[in-house]
Coordinates of C-alpha atoms and ligand atoms in Angstrom, one line a residue:
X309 CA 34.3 29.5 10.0
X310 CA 32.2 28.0 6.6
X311 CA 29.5 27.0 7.5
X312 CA 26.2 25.4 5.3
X313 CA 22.3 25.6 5.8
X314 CA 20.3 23.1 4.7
X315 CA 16.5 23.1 4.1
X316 CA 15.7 26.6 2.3
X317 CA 12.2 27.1 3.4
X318 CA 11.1 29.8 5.8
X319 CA 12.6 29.8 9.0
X320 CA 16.2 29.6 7.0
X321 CA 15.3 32.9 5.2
X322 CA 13.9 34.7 7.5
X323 CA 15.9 34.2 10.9
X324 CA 19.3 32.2 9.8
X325 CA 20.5 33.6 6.6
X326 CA 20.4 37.5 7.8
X327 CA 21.8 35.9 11.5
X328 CA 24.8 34.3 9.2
X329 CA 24.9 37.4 7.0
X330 CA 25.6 39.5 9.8
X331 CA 27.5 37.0 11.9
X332 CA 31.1 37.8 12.7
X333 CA 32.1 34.6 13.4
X334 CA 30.4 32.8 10.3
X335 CA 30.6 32.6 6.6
X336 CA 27.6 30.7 4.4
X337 CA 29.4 29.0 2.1
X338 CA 27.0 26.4 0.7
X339 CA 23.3 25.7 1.0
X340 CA 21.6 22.9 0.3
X341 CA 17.9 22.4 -0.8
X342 CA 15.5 20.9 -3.4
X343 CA 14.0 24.5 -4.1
X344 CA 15.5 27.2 -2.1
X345 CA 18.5 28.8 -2.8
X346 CA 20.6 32.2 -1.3
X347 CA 21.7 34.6 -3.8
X348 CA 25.6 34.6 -4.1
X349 CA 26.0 31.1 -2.3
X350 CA 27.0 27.6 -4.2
X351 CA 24.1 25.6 -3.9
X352 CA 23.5 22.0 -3.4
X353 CA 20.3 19.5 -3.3
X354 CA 21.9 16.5 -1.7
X355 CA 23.8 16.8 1.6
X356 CA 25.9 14.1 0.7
X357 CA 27.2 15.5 -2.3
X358 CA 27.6 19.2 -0.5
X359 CA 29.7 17.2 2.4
X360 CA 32.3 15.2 -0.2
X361 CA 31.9 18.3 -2.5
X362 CA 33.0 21.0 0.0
X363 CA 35.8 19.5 3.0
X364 CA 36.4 22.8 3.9
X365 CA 33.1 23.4 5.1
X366 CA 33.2 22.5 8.9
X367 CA 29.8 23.4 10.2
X368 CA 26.0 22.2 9.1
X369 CA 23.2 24.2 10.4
X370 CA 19.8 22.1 9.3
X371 CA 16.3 23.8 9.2
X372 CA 14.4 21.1 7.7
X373 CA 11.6 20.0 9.4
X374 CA 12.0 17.3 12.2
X375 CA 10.8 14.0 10.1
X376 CA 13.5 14.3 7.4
X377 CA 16.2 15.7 9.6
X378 CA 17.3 12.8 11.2
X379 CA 19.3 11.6 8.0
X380 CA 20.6 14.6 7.3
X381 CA 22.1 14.9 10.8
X382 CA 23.5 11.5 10.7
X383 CA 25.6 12.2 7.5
X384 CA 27.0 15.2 8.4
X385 CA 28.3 13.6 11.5
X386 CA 29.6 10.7 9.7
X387 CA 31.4 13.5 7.6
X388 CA 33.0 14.5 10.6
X389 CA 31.5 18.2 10.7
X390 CA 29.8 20.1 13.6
X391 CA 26.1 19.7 13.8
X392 CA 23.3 22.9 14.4
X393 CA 20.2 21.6 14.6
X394 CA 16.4 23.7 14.5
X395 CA 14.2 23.4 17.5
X396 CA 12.6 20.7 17.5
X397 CA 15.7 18.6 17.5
X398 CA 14.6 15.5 16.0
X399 CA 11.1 13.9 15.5
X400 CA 11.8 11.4 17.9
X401 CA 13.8 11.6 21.8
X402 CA 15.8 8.4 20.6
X403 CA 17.3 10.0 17.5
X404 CA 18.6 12.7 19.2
X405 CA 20.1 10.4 21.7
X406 CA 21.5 8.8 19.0
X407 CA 22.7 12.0 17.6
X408 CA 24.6 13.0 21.0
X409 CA 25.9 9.9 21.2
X410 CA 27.4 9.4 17.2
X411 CA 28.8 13.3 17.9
X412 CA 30.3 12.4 21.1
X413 CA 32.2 9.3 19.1
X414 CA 32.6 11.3 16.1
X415 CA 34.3 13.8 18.1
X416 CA 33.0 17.2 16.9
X417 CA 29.7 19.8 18.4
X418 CA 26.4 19.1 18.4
X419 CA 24.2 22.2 19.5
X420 CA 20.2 21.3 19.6
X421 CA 19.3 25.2 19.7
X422 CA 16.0 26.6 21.5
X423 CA 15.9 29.9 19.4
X424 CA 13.4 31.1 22.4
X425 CA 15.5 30.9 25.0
X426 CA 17.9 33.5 23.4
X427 CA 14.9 36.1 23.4
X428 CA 15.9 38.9 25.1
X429 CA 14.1 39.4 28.1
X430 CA 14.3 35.2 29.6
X431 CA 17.8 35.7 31.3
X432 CA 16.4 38.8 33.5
X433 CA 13.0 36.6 34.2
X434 CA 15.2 33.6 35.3
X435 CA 17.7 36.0 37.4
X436 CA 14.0 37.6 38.9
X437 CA 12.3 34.7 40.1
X438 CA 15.6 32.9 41.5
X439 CA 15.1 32.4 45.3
X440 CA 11.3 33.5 44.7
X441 CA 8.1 30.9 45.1
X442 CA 6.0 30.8 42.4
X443 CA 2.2 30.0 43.6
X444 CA 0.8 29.4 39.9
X445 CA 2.0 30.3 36.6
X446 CA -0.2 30.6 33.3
X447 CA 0.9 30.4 29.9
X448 CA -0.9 31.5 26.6
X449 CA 0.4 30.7 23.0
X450 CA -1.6 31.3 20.7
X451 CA -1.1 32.3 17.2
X452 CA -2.4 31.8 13.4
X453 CA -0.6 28.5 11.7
X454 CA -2.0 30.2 8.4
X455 CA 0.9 33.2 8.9
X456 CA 3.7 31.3 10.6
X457 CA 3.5 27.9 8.4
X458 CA 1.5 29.1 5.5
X459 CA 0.6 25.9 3.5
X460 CA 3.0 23.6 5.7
X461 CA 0.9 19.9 5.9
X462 CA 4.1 19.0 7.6
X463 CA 3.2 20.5 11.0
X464 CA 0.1 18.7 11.0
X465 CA 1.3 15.3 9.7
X466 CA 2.7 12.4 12.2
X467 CA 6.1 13.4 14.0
X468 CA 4.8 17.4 13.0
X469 CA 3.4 18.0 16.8
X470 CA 0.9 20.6 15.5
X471 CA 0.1 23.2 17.9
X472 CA 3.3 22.0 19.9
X473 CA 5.7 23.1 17.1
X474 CA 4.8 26.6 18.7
X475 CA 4.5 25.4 22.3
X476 CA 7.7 23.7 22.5
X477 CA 9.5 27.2 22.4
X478 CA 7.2 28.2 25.4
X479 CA 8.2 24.9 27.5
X480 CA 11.5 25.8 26.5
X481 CA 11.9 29.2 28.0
X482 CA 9.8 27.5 30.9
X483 CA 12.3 24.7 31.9
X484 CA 15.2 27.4 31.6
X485 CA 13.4 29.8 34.3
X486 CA 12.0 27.2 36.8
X487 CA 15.0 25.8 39.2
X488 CA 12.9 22.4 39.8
X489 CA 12.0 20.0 36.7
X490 CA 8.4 20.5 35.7
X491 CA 6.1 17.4 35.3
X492 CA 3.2 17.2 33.2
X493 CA 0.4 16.3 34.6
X494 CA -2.5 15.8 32.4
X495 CA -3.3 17.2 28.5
X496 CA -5.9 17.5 26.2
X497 CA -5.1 18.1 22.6
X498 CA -7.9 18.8 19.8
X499 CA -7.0 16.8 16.4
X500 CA -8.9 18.5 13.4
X501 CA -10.5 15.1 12.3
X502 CA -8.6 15.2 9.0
X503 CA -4.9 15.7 10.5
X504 CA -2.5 14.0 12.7
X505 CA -1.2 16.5 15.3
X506 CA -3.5 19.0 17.4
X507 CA -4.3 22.3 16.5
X508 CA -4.8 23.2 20.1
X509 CA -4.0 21.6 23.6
X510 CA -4.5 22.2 27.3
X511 CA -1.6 21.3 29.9
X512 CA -1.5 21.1 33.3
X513 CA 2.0 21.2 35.1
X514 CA 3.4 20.5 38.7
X515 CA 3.7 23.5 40.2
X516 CA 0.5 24.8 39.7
X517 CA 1.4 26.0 36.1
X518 CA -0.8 25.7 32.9
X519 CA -0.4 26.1 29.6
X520 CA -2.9 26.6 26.6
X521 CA -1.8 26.8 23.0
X522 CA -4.1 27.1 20.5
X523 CA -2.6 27.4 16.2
X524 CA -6.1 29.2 15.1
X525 CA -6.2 32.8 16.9
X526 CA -6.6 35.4 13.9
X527 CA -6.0 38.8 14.8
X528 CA -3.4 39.7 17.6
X529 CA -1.0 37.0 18.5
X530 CA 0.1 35.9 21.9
X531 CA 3.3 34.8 23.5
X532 CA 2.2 35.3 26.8
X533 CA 4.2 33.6 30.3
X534 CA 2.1 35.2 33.6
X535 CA 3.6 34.4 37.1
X536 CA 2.1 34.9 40.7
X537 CA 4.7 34.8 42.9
X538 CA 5.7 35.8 46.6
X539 CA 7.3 39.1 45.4
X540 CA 4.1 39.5 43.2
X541 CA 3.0 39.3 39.8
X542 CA 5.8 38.9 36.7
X543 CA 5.2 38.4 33.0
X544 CA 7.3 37.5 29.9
X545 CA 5.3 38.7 27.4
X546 CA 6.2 38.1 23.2
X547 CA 7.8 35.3 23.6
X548 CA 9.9 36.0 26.2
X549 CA 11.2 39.2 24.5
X550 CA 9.7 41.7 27.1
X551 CA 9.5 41.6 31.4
X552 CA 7.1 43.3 33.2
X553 CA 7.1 42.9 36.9
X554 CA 4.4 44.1 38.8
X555 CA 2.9 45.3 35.6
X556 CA 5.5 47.6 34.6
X557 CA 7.9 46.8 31.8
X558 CA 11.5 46.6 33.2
X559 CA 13.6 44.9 29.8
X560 CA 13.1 43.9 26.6
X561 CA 10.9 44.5 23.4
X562 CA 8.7 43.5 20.9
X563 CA 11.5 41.9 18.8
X564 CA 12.2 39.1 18.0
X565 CA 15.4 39.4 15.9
X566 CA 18.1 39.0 18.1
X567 CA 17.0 35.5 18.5
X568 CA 18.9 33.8 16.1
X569 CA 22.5 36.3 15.9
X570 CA 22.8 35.1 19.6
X571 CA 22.2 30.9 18.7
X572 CA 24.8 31.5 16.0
X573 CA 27.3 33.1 18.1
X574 CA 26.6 29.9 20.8
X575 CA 27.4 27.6 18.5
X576 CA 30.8 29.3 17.2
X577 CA 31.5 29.6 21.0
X578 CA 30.6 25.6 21.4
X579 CA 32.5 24.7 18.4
X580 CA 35.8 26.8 19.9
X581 CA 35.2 25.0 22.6
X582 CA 34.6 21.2 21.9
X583 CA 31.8 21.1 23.8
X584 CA 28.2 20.5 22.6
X585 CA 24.4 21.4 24.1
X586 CA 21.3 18.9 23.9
X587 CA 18.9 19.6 26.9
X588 CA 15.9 17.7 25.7
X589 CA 13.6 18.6 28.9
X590 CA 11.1 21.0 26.4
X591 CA 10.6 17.9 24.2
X592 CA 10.4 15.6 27.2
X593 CA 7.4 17.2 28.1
X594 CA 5.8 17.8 24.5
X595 CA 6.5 13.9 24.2
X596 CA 4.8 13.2 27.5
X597 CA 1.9 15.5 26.5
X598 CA 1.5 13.1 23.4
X599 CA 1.4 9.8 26.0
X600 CA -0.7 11.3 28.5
X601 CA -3.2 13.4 26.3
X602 CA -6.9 13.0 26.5
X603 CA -7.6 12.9 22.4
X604 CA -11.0 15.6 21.4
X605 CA -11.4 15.2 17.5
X606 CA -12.1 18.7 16.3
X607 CA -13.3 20.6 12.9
X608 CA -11.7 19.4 10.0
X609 CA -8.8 21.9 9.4
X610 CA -7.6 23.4 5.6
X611 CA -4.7 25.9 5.2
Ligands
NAP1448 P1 9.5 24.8 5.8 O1 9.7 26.1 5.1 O2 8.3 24.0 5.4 O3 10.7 23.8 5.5 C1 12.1 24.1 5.4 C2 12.7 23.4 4.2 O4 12.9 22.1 4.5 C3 11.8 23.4 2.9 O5 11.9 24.6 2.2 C4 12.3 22.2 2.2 O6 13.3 22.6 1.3 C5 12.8 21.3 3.3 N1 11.8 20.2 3.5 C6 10.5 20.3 3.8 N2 9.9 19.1 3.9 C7 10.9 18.2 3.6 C8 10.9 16.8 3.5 N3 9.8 16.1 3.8 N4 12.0 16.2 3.1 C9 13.1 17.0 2.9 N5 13.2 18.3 3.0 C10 12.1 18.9 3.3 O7 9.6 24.9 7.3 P2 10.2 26.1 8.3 O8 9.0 26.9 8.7 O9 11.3 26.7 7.7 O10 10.5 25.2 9.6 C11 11.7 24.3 9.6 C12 12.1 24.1 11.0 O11 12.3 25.4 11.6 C13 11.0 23.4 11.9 O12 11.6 22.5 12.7 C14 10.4 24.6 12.7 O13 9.9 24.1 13.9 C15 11.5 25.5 12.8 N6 11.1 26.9 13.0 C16 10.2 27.5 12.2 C17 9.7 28.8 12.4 C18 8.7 29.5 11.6 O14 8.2 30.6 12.0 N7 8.3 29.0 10.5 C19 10.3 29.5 13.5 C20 11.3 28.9 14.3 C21 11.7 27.6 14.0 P3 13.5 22.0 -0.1 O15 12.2 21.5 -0.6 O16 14.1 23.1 -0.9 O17 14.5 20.8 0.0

């Protein structure tokens, strides 16, 4: 199936285009982008004139960042083509709505992907803790914005979510493994004084589980979900790609690249299918992090 990427920045380089280059199910036949371009492939800078341009293209896979995707996703619905969208879905929980609903009408697949919870150890964690209780969990994010969004103001602009453009993959492998809907409980988020979106914030769920993310740790990085439970202690450590129970690693790795081969071959299987996927529960709870949040104004912040 042709399919088309829009916005080539850095996640579309590094994850989708080698996922689509090695994809059996997939052939990038357009891309479209203001700056970016992929060797060998017909590039575009509007959508709109990719989607009249090239019918035969029945697929759009958009890695813009969440603020200007919402047009994007409207018109290639409108066009009548299948939808792939980045994680965070949308900036806002209504435009996705919207999104589900105008794909629904339109009558073609809509797949809000959660590139986290196709890491490779989250299936065996879920399978593990089914039937157990969980007495408190911990989760640790923390890694260096200056690496993973080198010189992206976006992130830290309105609609961005900062530190929670990270977090949101650790609430999403979080409300795959827990059989019972988390609830936030409180938050505290730390805006550099100069920005809109925190750099760092502290959560505390039902369930006795907590999470801290924090965008400015230099040196190691860490992905880190820790578990008591009544069968003892489990972890799903780099971001979800490795499971230790009891302290001893039982699946996985320390690699992250079958992430984004597996959402591809989801959304060939959705679009064979005529069905679409848009669990919004990780962005529920980033958005009710944002309503609930004690505000700390923190050191200005520079890339
Ligand atoms: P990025 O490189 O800053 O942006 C991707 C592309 O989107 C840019 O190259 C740009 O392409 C286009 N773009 C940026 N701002 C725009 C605007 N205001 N209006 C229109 N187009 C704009 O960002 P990224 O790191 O690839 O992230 C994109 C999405 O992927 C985000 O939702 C992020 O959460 C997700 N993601 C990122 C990572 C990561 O490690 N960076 C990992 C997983 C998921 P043109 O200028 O060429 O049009």
């Amino acid at each position: 199936m042709k399919i088309a990427l829009a916005g080539i920045g850095k996640i579309a380089l590094d994850q989708h285009v080698p996922a689509l280059e090695a994809s059996p199910d997939w052939e990038l036949a357009a891309t479209v982008s203001r700056h970016g371009a992929v060797e060998g492939v017909e590039p575009f800078t509007d959508i709109n004139a990719m989607l009249d341009a090239r019918p035969d293209i029945g697929t759009v896979s958009l890695c813009l960042p969440p603020v200007p995707r919402y047009a994007a996703a409207e018109a290639v619905l409108r066009a009548g083509r299948h939808l792939m969208l980045e994680k965070p879905p949308g900036a806002t929980l209504a435009e996705v709505h919207a999104l589900a609903d105008l794909a629904e009408r339109q009558g073609v697949t809509i797949y809000a992907t959660w590139h986290s919870r196709m890491a490779m150890a989250v299936g065996a964690a879920r399978d593990w803790l089914a039937g157990k209780t969980i007495h408190e969990g911990r989760i640790t994010w923390r890694e260096d914005v200056r690496k993973w969004h080198p010189g992206q103001d976006w992130i830290f602009e309105a609609g961005g979510m900062g530190v929670f453009d990270p977090g949101i993959n650790a609430l999403s492998i979080l409300t795959e493994l827990l059989p019972e809907p988390l609830r936030l409980l409180s938050a505290d988020l730390d805006f550099p004084a100069n920005r809109q979106a925190p750099i760092a914030a502290r959560l505390q769920f039902s369930q006795r589980i907590s999470a801290d993310f924090d965008f400015r740790q230099e040196g190691p990085q860490t992905w880190d979900m820790e578990f008591q439970t009544d069968a003892g202690p489990m972890a799903l450590r780099m971001g979800g790609n490795r499971l230790e129970i009891d302290g001893r690693h039982v699946q996985g790795a320390d690699d992250i690249m079958g992430e984004y081969p597996a959402l591809y071959a989801r959304m060939a299987e959705l679009v064979r299918g005529g069905q679409s996927e848009t669990d919004l529960a990780p962005m529920v709870l980033v958005a009710d992090a944002f309503t609930l949040g004690r505000r700390n104004t923190v050191a200005d912040f520079q890339f």
